C-alpha positions as YAML, in Angstrom:
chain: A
units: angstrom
residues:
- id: 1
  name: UNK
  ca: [-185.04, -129.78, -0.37]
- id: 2
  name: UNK
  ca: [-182.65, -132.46, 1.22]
- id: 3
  name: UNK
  ca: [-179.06, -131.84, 2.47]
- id: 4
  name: UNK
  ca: [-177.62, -133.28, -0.54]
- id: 5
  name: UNK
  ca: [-179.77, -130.72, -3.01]
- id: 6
  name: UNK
  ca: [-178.62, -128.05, -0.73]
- id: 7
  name: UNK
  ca: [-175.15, -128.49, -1.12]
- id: 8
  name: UNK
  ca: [-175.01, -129.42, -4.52]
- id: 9
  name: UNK
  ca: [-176.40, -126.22, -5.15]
- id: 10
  name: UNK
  ca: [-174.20, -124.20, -3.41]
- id: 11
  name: UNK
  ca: [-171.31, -126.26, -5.12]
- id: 12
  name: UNK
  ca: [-173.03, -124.88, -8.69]
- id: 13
  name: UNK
  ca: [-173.14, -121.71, -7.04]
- id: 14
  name: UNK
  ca: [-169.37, -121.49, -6.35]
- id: 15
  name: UNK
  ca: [-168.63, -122.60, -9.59]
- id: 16
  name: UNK
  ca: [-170.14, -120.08, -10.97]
- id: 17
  name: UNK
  ca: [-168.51, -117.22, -8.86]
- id: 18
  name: UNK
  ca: [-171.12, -116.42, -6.27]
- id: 19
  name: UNK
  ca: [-170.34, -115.34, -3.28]
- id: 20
  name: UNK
  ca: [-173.50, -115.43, -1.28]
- id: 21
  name: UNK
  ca: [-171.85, -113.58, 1.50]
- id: 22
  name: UNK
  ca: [-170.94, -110.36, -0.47]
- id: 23
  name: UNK
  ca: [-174.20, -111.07, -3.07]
- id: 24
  name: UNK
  ca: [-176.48, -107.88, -1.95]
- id: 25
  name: UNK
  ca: [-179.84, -109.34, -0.23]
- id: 26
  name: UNK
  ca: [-182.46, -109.27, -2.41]
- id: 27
  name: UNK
  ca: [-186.40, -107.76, -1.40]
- id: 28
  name: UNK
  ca: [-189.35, -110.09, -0.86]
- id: 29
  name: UNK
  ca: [-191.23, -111.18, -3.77]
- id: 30
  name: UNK
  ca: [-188.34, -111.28, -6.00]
- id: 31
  name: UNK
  ca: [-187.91, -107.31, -6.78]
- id: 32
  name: UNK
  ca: [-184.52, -106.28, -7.48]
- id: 33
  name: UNK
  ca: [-182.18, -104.73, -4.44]
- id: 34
  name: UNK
  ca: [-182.18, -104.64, -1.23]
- id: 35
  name: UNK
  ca: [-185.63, -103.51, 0.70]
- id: 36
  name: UNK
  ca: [-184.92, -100.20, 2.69]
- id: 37
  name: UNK
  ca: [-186.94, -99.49, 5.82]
- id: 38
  name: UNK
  ca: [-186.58, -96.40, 7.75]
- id: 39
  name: UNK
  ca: [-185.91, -96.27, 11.54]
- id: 40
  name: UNK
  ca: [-189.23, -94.09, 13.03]
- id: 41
  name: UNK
  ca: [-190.26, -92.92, 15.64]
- id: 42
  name: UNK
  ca: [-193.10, -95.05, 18.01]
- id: 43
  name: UNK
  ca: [-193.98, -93.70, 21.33]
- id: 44
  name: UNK
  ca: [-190.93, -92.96, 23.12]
- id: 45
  name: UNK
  ca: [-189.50, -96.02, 21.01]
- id: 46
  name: UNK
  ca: [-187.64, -96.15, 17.84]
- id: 47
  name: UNK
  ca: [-189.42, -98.86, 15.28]
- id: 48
  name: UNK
  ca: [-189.67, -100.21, 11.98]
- id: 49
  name: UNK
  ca: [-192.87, -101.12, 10.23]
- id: 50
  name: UNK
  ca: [-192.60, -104.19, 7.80]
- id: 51
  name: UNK
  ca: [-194.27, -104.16, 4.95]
- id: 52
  name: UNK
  ca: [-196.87, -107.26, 4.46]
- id: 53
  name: UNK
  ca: [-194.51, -109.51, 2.19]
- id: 54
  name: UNK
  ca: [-191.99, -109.24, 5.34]
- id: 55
  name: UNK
  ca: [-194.66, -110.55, 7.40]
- id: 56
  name: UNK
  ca: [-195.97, -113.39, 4.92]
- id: 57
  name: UNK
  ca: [-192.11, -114.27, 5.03]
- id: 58
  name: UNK
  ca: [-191.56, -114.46, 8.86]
- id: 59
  name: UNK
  ca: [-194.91, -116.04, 9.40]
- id: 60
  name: UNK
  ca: [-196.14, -112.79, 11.78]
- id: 61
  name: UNK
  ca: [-198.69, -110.86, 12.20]
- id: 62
  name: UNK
  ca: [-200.19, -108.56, 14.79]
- id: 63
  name: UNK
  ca: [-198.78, -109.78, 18.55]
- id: 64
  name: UNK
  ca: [-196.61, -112.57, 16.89]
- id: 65
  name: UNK
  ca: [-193.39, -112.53, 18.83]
- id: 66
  name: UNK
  ca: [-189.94, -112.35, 16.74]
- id: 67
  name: UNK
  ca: [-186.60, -113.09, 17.61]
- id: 68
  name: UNK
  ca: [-183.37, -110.87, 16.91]
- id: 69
  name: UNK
  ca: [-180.24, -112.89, 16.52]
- id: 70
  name: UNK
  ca: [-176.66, -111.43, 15.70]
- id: 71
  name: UNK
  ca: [-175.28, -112.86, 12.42]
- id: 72
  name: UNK
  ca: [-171.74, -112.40, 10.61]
- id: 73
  name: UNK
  ca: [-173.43, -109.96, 8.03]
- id: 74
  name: UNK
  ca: [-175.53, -107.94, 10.62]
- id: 75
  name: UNK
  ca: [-179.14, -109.36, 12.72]
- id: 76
  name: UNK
  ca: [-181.52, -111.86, 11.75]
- id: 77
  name: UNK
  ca: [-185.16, -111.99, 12.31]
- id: 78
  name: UNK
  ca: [-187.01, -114.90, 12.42]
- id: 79
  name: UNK
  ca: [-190.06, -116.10, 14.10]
- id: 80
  name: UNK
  ca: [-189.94, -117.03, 17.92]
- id: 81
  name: UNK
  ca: [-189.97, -120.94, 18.26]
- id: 82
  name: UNK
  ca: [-191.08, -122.05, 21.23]
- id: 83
  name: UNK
  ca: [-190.14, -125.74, 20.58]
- id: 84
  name: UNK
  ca: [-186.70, -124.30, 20.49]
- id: 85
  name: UNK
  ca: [-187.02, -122.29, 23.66]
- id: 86
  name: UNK
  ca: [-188.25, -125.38, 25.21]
- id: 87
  name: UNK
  ca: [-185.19, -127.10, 24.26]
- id: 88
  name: UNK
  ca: [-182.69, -124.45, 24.80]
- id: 89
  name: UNK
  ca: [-184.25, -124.65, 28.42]
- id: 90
  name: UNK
  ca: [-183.84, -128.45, 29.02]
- id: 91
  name: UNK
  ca: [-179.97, -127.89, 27.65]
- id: 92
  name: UNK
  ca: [-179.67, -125.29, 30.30]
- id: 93
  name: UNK
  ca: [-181.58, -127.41, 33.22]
- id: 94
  name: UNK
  ca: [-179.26, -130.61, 32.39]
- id: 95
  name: UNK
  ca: [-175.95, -128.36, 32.41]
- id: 96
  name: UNK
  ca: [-176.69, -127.07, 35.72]
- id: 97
  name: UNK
  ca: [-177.94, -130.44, 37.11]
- id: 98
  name: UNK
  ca: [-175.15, -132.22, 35.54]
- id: 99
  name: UNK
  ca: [-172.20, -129.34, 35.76]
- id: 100
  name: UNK
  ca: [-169.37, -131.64, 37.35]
- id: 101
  name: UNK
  ca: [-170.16, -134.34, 35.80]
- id: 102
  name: UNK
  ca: [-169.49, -131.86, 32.10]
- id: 103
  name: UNK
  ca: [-166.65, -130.33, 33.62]
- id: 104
  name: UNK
  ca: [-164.52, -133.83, 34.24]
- id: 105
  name: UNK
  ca: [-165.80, -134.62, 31.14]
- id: 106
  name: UNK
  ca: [-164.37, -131.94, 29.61]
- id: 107
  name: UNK
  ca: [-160.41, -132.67, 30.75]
...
């Protein structure tokens, strides 16, 4: 889906009335209402098991690592990137290499 699709959908969306931030999240698969998981107890840890269409979703399975990420409408989990990591890395390595350089910049 391109840009363009995107927002023209969300434009037809709007139209319409929906607000996707106070729209209820939906389960995986397409069932009706939100999916409820239960906080348990793992070890001396607290967990959550995910059920497989979760999983499909994220792209995860047994030792995949995830990412939690605060969001305006709670956390986000989504699978670990390490192209990203890699990136968000070389950001940090050229900020500290190039830090005066940023901060005159900056004025």
């Amino acid at each position: 889906m391109t840009d363009e699709e995107k927002r023209k959908g969300v434009a037809e969306a709007s139209a319409a009335g929906f607000d996707a931030d106070r729209a209820p999240a939906k389960a995986p698969g397409g069932k009706g209402g939100p999916l409820k998981l239960k906080v348990r107890k793992i070890g001396n840890s607290l967990g959550v098991v995910l059920p497989k269409e979760v999983l499909a979703k994220l792209g995860a399975a047994e030792g995949t690592e995830l990412t939690v990420a605060d969001a305006p409408e709670g956390v986000v989990l989504s699978h670990l990137d390490e192209d990203i990591l890699e990136q968000i890395e070389a950001g940090r390595r050229a900020m500290k290499r190039y830090r005066n350089a940023l901060r005159e910049l900056a004025k």
